[in-house]
Short mmCIF file of C-alpha atoms and ligand atoms in Angstrom, two decimals:
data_model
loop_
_atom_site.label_atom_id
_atom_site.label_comp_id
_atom_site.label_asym_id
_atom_site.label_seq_id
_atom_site.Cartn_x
_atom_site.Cartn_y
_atom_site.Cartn_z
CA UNK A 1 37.25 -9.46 10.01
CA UNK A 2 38.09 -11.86 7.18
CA UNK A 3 40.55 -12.12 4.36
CA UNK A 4 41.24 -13.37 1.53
CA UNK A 5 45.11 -14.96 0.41
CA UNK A 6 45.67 -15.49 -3.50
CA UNK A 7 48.70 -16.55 -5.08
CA UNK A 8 48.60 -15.03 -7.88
CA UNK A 9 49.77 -16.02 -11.69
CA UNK A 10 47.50 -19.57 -12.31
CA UNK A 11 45.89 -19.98 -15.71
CA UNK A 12 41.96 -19.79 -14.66
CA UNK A 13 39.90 -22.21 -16.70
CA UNK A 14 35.97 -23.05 -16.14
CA UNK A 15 32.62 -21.97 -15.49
CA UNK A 16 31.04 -19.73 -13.38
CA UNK A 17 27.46 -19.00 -12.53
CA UNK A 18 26.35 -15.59 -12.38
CA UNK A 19 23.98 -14.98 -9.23
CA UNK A 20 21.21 -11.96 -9.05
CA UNK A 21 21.97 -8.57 -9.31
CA UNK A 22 22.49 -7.29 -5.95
CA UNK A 23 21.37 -3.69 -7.15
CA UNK A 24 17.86 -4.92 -8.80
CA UNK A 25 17.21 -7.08 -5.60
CA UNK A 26 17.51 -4.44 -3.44
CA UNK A 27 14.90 -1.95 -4.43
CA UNK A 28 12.84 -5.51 -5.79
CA UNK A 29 12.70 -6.39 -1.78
CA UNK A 30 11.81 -2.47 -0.66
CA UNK A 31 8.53 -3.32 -3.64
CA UNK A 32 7.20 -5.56 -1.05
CA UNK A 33 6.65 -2.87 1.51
CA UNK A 34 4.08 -1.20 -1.30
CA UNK A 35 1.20 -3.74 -0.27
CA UNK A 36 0.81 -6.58 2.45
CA UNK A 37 0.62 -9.82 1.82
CA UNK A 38 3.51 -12.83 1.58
CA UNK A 39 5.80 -11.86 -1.42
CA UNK A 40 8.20 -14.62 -2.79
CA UNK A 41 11.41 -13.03 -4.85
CA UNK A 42 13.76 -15.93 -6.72
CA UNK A 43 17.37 -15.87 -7.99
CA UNK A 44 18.03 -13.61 -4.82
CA UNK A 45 22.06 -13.30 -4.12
CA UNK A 46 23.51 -14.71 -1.02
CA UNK A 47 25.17 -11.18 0.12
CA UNK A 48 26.13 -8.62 2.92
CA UNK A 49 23.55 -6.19 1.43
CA UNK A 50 20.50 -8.18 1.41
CA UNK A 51 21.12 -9.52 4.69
CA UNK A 52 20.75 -5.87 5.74
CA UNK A 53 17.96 -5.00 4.11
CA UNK A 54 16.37 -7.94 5.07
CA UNK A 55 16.99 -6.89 8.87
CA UNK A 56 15.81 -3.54 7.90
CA UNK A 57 12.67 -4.64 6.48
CA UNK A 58 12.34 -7.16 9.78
CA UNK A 59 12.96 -4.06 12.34
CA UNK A 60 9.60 -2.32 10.38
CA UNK A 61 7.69 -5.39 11.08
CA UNK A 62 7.91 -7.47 7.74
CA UNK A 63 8.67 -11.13 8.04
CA UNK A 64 11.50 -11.80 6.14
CA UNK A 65 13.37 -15.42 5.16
CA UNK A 66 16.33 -16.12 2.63
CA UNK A 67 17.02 -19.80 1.94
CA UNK A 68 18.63 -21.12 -1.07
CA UNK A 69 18.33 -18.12 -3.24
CA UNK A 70 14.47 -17.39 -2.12
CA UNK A 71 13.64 -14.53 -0.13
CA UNK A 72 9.94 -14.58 1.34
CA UNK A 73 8.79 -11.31 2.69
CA UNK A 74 5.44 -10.87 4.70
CA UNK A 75 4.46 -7.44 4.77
CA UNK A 76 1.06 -7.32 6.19
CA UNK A 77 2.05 -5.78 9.96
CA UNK A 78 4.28 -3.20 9.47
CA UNK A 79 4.24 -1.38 12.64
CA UNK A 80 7.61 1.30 12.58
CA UNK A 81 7.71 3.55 9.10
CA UNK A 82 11.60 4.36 10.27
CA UNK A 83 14.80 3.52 8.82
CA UNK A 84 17.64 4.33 11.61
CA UNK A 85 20.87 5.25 11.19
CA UNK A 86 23.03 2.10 12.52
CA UNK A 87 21.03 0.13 9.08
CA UNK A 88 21.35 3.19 6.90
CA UNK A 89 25.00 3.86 7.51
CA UNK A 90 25.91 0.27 6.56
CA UNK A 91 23.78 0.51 3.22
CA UNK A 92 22.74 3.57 1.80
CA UNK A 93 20.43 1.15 -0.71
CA UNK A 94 18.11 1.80 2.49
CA UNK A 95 17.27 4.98 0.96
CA UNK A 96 15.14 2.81 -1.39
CA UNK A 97 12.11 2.37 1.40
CA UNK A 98 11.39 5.79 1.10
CA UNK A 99 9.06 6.10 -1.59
CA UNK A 100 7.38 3.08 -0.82
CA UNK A 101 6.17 4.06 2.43
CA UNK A 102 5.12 6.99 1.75
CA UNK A 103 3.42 5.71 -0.82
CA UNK A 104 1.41 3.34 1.07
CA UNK A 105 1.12 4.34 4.57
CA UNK A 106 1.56 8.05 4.16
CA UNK A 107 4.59 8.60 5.83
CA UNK A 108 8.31 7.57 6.49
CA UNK A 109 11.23 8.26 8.58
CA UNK A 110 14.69 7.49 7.10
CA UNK A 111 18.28 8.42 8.68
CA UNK A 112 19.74 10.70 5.77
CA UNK A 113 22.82 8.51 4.34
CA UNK A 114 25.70 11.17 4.87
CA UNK A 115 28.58 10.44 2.89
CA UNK A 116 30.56 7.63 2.06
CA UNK A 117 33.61 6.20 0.88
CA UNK A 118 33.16 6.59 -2.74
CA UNK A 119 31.53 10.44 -2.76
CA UNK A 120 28.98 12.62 -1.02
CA UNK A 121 25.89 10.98 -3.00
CA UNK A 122 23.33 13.34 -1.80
CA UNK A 123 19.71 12.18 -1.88
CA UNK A 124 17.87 15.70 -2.62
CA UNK A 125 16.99 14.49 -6.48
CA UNK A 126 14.69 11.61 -4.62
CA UNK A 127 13.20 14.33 -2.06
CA UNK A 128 12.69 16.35 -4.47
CA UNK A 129 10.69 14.18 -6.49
CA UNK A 130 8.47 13.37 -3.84
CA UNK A 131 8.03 16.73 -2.93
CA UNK A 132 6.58 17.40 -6.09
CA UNK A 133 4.52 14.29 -5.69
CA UNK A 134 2.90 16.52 -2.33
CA UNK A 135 4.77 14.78 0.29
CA UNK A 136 5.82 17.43 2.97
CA UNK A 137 9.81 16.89 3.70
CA UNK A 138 11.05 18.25 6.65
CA UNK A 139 15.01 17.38 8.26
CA UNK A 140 15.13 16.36 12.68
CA UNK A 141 17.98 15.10 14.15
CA UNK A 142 20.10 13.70 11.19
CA UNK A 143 16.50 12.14 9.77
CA UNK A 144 14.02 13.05 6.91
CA UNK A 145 10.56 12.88 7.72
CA UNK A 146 8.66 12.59 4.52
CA UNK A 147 4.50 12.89 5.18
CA UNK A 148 1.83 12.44 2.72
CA UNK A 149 -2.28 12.14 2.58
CA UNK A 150 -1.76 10.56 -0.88
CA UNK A 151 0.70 10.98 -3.39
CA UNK A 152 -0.78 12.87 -6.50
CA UNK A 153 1.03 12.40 -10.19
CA UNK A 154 3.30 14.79 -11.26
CA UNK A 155 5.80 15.50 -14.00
CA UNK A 156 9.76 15.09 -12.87
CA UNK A 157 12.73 16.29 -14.66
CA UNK A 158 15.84 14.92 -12.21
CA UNK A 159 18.99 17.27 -12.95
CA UNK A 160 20.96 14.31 -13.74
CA UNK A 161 19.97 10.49 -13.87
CA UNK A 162 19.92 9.02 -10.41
CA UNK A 163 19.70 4.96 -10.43
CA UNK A 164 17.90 4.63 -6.97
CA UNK A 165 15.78 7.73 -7.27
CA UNK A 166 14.54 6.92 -10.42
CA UNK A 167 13.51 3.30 -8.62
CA UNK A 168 12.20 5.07 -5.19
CA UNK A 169 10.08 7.40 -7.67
CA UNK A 170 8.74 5.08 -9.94
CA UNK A 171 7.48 3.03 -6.64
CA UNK A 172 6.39 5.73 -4.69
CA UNK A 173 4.14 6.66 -8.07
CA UNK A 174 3.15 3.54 -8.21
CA UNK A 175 0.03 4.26 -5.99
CA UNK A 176 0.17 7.60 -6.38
CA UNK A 177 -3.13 9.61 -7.65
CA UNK A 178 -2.99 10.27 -11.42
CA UNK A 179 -0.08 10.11 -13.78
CA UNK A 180 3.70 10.30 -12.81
CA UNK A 181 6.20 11.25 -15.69
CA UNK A 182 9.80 10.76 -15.14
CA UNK A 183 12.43 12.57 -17.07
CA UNK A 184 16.00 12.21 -17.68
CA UNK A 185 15.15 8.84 -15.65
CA UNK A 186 18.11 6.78 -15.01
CA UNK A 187 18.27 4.06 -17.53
CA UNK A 188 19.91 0.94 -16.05
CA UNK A 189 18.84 -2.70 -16.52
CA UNK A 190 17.89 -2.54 -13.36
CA UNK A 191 15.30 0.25 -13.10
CA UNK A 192 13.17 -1.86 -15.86
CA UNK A 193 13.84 -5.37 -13.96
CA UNK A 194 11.95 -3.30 -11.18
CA UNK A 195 9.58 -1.83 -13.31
CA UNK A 196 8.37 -5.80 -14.94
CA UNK A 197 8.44 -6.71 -11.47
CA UNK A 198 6.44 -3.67 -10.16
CA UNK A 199 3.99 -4.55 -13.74
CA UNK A 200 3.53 -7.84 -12.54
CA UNK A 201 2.14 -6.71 -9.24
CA UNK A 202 -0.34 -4.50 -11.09
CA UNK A 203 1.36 -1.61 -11.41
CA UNK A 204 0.95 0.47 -14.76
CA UNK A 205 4.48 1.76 -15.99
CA UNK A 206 5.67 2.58 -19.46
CA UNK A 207 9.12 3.62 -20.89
CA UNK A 208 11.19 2.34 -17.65
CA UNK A 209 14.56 1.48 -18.94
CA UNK A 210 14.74 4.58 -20.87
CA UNK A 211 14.66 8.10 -20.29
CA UNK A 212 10.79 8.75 -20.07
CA UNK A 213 8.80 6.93 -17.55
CA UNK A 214 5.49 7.00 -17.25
CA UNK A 215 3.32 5.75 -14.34
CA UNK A 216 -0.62 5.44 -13.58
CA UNK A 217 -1.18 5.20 -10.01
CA UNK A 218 -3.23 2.50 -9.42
CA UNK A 219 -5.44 2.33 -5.99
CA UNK A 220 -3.50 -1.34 -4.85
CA UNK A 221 -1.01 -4.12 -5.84
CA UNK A 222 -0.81 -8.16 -5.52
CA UNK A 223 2.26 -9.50 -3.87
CA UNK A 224 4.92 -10.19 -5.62
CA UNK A 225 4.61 -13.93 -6.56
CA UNK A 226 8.02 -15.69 -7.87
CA UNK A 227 9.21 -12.77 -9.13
CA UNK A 228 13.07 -13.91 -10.13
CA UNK A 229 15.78 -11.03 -10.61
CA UNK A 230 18.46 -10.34 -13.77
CA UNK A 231 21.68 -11.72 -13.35
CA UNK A 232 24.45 -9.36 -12.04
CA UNK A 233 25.88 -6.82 -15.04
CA UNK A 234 28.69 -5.90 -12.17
CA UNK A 235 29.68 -9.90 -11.20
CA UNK A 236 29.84 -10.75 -14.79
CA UNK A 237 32.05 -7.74 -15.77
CA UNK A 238 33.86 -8.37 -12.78
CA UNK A 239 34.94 -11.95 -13.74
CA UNK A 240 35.53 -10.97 -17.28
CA UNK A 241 38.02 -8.79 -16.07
CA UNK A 242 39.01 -11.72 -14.25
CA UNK A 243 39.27 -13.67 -16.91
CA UNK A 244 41.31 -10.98 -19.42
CA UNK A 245 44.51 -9.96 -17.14
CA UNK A 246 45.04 -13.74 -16.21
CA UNK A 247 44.97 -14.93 -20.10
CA UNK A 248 41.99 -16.87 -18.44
CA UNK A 249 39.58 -18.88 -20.56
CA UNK A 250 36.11 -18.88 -18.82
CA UNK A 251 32.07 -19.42 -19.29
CA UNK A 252 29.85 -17.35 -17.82
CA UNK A 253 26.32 -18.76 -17.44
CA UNK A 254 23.25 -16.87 -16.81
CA UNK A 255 24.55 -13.94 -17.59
CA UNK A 256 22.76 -11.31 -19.72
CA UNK A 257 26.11 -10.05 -22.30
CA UNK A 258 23.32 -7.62 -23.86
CA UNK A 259 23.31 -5.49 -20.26
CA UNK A 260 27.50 -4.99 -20.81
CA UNK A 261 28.03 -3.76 -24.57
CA UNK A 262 30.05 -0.58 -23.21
CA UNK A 263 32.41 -3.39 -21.20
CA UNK A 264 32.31 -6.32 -24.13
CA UNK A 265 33.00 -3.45 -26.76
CA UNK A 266 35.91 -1.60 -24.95
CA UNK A 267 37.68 -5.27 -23.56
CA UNK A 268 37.54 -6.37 -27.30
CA UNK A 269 39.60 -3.45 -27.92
CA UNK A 270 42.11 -4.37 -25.46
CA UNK A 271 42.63 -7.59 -26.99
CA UNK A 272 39.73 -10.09 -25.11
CA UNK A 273 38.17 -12.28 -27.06
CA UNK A 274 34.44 -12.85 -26.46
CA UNK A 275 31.84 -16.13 -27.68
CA UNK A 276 28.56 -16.05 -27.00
CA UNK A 277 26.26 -19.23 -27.23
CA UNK A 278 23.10 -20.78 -25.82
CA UNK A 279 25.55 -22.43 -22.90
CA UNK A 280 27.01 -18.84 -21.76
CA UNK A 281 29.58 -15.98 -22.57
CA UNK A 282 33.11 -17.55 -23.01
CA UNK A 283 35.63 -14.91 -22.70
CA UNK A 284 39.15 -15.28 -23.19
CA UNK A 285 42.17 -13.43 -22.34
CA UNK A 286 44.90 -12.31 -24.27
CA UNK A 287 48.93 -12.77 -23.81
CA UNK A 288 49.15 -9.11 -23.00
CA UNK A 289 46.31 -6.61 -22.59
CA UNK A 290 46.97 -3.60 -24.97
CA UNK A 291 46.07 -0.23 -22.70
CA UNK A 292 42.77 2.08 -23.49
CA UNK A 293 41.04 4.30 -22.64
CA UNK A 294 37.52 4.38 -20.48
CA UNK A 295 35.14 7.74 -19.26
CA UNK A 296 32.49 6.76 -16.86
CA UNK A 297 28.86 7.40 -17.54
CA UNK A 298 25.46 6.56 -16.69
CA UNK A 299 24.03 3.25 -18.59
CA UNK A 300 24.35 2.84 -21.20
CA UNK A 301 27.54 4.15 -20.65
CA UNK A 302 30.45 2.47 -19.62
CA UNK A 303 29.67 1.56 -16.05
CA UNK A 304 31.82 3.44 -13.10
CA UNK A 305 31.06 -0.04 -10.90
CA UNK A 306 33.62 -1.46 -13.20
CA UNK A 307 35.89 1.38 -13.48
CA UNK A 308 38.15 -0.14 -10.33
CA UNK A 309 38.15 -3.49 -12.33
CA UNK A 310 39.20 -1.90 -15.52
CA UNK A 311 42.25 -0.06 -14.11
CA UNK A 312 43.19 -3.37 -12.04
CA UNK A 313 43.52 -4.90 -16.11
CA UNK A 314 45.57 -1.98 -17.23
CA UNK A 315 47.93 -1.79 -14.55
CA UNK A 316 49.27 -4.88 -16.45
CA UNK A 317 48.53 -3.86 -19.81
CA UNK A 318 50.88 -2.70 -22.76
CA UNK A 319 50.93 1.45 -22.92
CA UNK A 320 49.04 3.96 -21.23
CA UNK A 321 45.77 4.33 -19.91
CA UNK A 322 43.46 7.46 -18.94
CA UNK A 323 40.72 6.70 -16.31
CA UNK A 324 38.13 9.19 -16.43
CA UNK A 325 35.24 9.10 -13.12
CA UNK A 326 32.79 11.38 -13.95
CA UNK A 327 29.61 9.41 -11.43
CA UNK A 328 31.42 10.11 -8.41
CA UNK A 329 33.90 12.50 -7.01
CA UNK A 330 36.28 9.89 -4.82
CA UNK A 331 36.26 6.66 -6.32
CA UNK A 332 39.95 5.87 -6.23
CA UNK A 333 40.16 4.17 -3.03
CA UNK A 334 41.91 1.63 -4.89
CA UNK A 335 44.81 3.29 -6.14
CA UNK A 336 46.74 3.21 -3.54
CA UNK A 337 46.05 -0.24 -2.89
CA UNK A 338 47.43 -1.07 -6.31
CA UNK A 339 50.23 0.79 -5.79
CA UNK A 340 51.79 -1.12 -3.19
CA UNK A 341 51.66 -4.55 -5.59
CA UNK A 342 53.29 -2.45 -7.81
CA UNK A 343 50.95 -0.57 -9.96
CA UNK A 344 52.47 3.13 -11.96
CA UNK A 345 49.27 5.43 -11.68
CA UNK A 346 48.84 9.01 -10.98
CA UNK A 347 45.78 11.02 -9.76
CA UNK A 348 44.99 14.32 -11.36
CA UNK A 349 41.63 15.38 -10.09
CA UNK A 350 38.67 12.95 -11.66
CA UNK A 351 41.72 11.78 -13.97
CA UNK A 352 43.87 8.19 -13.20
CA UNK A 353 47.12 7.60 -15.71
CA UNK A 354 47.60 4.27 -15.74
CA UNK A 355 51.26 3.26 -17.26
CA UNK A 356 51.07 -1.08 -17.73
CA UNK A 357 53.73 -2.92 -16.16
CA UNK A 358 54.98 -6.32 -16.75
CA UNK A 359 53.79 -7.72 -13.21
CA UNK A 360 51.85 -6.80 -10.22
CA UNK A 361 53.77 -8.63 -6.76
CA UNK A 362 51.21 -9.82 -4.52
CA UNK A 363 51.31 -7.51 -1.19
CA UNK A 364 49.25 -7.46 2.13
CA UNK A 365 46.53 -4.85 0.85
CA UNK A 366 43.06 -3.40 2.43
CA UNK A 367 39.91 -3.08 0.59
CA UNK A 368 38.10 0.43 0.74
CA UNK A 369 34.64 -0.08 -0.60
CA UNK A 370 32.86 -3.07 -2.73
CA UNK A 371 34.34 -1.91 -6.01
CA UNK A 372 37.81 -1.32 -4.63
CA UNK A 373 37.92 -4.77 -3.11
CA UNK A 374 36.94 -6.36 -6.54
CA UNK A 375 39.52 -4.87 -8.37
CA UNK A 376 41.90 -5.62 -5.67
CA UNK A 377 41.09 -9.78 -6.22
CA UNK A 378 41.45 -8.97 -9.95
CA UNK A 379 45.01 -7.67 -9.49
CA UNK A 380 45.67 -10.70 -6.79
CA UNK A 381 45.41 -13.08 -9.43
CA UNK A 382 47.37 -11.85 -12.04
CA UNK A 383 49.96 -11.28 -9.26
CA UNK A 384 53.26 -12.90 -8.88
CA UNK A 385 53.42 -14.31 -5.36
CA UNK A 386 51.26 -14.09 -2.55
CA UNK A 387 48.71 -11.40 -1.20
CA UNK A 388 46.68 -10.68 1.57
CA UNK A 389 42.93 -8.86 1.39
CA UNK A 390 42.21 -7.58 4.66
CA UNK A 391 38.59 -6.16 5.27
CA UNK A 392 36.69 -8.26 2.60
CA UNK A 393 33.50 -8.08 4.41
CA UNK A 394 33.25 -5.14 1.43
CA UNK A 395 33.37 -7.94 -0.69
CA UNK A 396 31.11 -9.79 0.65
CA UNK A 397 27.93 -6.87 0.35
CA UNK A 398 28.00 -7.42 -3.28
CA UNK A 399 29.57 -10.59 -4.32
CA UNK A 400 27.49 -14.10 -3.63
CA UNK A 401 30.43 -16.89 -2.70
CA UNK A 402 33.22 -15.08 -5.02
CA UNK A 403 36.39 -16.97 -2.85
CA UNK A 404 34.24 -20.89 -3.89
CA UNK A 405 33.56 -19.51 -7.10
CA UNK A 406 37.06 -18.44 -7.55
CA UNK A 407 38.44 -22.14 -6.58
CA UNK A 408 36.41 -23.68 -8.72
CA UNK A 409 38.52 -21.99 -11.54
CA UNK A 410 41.50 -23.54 -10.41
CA UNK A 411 42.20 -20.06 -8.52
CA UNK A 412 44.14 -20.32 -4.96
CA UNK A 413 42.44 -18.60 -3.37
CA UNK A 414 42.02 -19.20 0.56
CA UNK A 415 39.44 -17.47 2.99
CA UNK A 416 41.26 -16.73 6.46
CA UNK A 417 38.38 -16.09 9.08
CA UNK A 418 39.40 -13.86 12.12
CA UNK A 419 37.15 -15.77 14.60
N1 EPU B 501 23.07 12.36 -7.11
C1 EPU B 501 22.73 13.61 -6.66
N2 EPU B 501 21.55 13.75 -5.99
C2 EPU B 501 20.70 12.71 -5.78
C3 EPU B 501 21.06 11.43 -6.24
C4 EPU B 501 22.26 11.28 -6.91
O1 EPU B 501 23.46 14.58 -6.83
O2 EPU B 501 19.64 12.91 -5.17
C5 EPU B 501 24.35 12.17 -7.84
C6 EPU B 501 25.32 11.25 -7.12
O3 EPU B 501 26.09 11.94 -6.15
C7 EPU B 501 26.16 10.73 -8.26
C8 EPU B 501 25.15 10.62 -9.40
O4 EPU B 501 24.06 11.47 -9.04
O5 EPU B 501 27.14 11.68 -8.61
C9 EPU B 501 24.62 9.23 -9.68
O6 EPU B 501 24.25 8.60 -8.45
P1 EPU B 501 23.03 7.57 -8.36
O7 EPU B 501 21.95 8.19 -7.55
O8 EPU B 501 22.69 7.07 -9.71
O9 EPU B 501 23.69 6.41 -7.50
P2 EPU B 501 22.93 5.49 -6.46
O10 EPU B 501 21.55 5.32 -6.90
O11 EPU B 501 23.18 5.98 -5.08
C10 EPU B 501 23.42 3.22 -7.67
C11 EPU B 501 24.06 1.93 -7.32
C12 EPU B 501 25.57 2.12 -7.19
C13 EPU B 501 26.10 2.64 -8.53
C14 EPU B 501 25.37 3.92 -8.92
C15 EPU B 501 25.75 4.45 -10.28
C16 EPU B 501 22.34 0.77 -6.09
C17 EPU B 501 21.85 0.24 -4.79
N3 EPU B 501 23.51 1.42 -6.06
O12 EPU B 501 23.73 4.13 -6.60
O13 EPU B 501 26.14 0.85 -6.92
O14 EPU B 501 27.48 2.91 -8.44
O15 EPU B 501 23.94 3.69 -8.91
O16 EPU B 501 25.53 3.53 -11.25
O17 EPU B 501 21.72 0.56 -7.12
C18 EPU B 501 27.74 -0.65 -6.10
O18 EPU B 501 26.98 -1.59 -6.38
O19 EPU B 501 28.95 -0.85 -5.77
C19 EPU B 501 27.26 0.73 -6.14
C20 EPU B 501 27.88 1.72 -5.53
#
């Protein structure tokens, strides 16, 4: 397994390109398995994750390429409807081919995700949903078997907004018979990059991207033809945070700053400057951070995908910070990790105390989950002295090249391959 060394404590100057949102590409690729025919999907990230999914969609039959950012998909012969468990346990985004089989072929077998390193994450909003849509659900041997003549339209109130099964859903209605309403829909950037993408297949959506969706089934869908994803919300947060504990000065290009006000608005207040222009987002850090305050909640919320990031910053930063996760039940892998570089924080059930220090000291450290391991590189490079990441195959499911993108801003940062 690889890692990564930093030497912490360089001023990071430059640019850096924001690739595709891992988390709108995902259920974007599963879209393909709603018709056959050759789909073509642009501005697709070079990551872990959609490696997976791209062997997952290969094992049901689909032909599936990646090459410089373009992922082709040919979904005409798709033989097996089943999503095992050695794919699903590496990527619970598998979930996401669930409504679009049973939307289309009437059935679908998929290994039931279990937990995982950041929580339980449960799937019964999606199977309920479906289950209202007249799919029959039934549990064998660690699996769910979800069966269907067709869909029919339905009106679904989730308990609590659910990112992926708002997107399996709104696919799986997609086809359905009739009219699908979603409510309390999860409201993330991107559900409605799926949506446009779903719209420009033929589907008929309305309100995706806020907390009503409607859907008209329609009887079939064209391919997906050039259909290029938003930039990453979490890569460019990530590298702002980046950018603010190492008094860095960077651009961001191709980023969309309008998907991160909750982030932009609550950095300002800890003393990061932000410019926006037609060439990017230039973000600068300050001398010293000053500490605040941040609660997790669903978009447009402040995002818990860069609640690991954030407390990386206010390890460093003047005062005290409370960390509030309120998405999911265990997501302070990291702690610990920070800890041994030298971080003062306290756990008291969903609550982190964050006291700032004046410096981190770069440590051998081990990263827990994708999230984890990106606020572990944040608190690298603000480090003094050397560390170690061991396990960043985490970081490489969800971030596209961040070790060359890293160099480029004068980072030293050095990948150490175990083969
Ligand atoms: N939940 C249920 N029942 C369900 C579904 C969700 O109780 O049927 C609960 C979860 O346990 C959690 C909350 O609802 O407490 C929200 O979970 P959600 O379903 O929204 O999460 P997800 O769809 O599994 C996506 C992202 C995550 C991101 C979360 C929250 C993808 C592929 N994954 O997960 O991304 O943290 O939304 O924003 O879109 C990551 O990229 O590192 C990552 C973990």
């Amino acid at each position: 397994m690889d890692s990564l060394k930093i030497k912490g404590g360089r001023p990071l100057k430059g640019e850096v390109e924001i690739s595709g949102a891992k988390n709108a590409a995902l259920p974007i690729m599963t879209a393909a398995l709603l018709t056959g025919g050759t789909h073509t999907l642009c501005r697709i990230p070079n990551l872990r994750d959609i490696a997976t999914m791209g062997r997952l969609l290969a094992h049901m039959g689909a032909e599936y390429r990646f090459e410089n950012g373009t992922v082709t998909l040919e979904t005409s012969r798709i033989g097996t409807r089943e999503a095992p468990y050695d794919l699903v346990k590496t990527m619970r985004a598998s979930v996401l081919v669930l409504g679009p089989l049973v939307a289309r072929f009437g059935d679908a077998w998929v290994s039931l995700p279990g937990g995982c390193a950041i929580g339980a994450r449960p799937i019964n909003l999606h199977l309920m949903g479906l289950e209202k849509m007249g799919a029959k659900i039934t549990l064998e041997s660690g699996y769910v078997h979800a069966k269907a003549n067709r869909l029919k339209g339905t009106r679904i109130c989730f308990d609590m907004p659910t990112v992926t099964g708002t997107e399996n859903l709104m696919m799986a209605a997609c086809l359905a018979k009739g009219t699908t309403i979603l409510e309390n829909a999860a409201r993330e950037p991107e559900i409605a990059d799926l949506a446009q993408c779903l719209a420009a297949m033929g589907a008929k959506i309305q309100g995706a991207g806020g907390s009503i969706i409607e859907i008209q089934g329609v009887d079939s869908l064209k391919p997906i033809d050039r259909y290029a994803v938003t930039p990453d919300r979490i890569e460019t947060g990530t590298f702002m945070a980046i950018a603010a504990v190492c008094g860095g000065d960077l651009l961001l290009k191709g980023c969309r700053p309008d998907h991160l006000d909750a982030v932009i608005a609550k950095m300002r207040d800890t003393g990061v400057d932000f410019h926006e222009s037609k060439k990017g987002l230039r973000v600068v850090g300050p001398r010293r951070l000053v500490a605040k305050d941040i609660k997790t909640a669903p978009y447009p919320g402040f995002p818990t995908d860069m609640q690991a990031q954030f407390m990386a910053m206010m390890t460093v930063a003047k005062g005290t910070s409370i960390i509030k996760e309120t998405i999911f039940e265990n997501r302070y892998m990291h702690v610990a990790e920070l800890q041994r570089m030298g971080a003062d924080i306290s756990i008291d059930g969903g609550n982190a105390t964050v006291r700032g220090v004046d410096k981190l000291k770069g440590a051998p450290i081990m990263a827990t989950d994708l999230r984890a391991s990106a606020s572990l590189v944040v608190a690298a490079l603000c480090a003094k002295g050397e560390s170690v990441i061991h396990r960043i195959y985490h970081l490489d499911r969800g971030y596209d090249h961040m070790d060359e993108k890293l160099r480029r801003i004068g980072a030293q940062v050095e990948r150490i391959s175990s083969s």
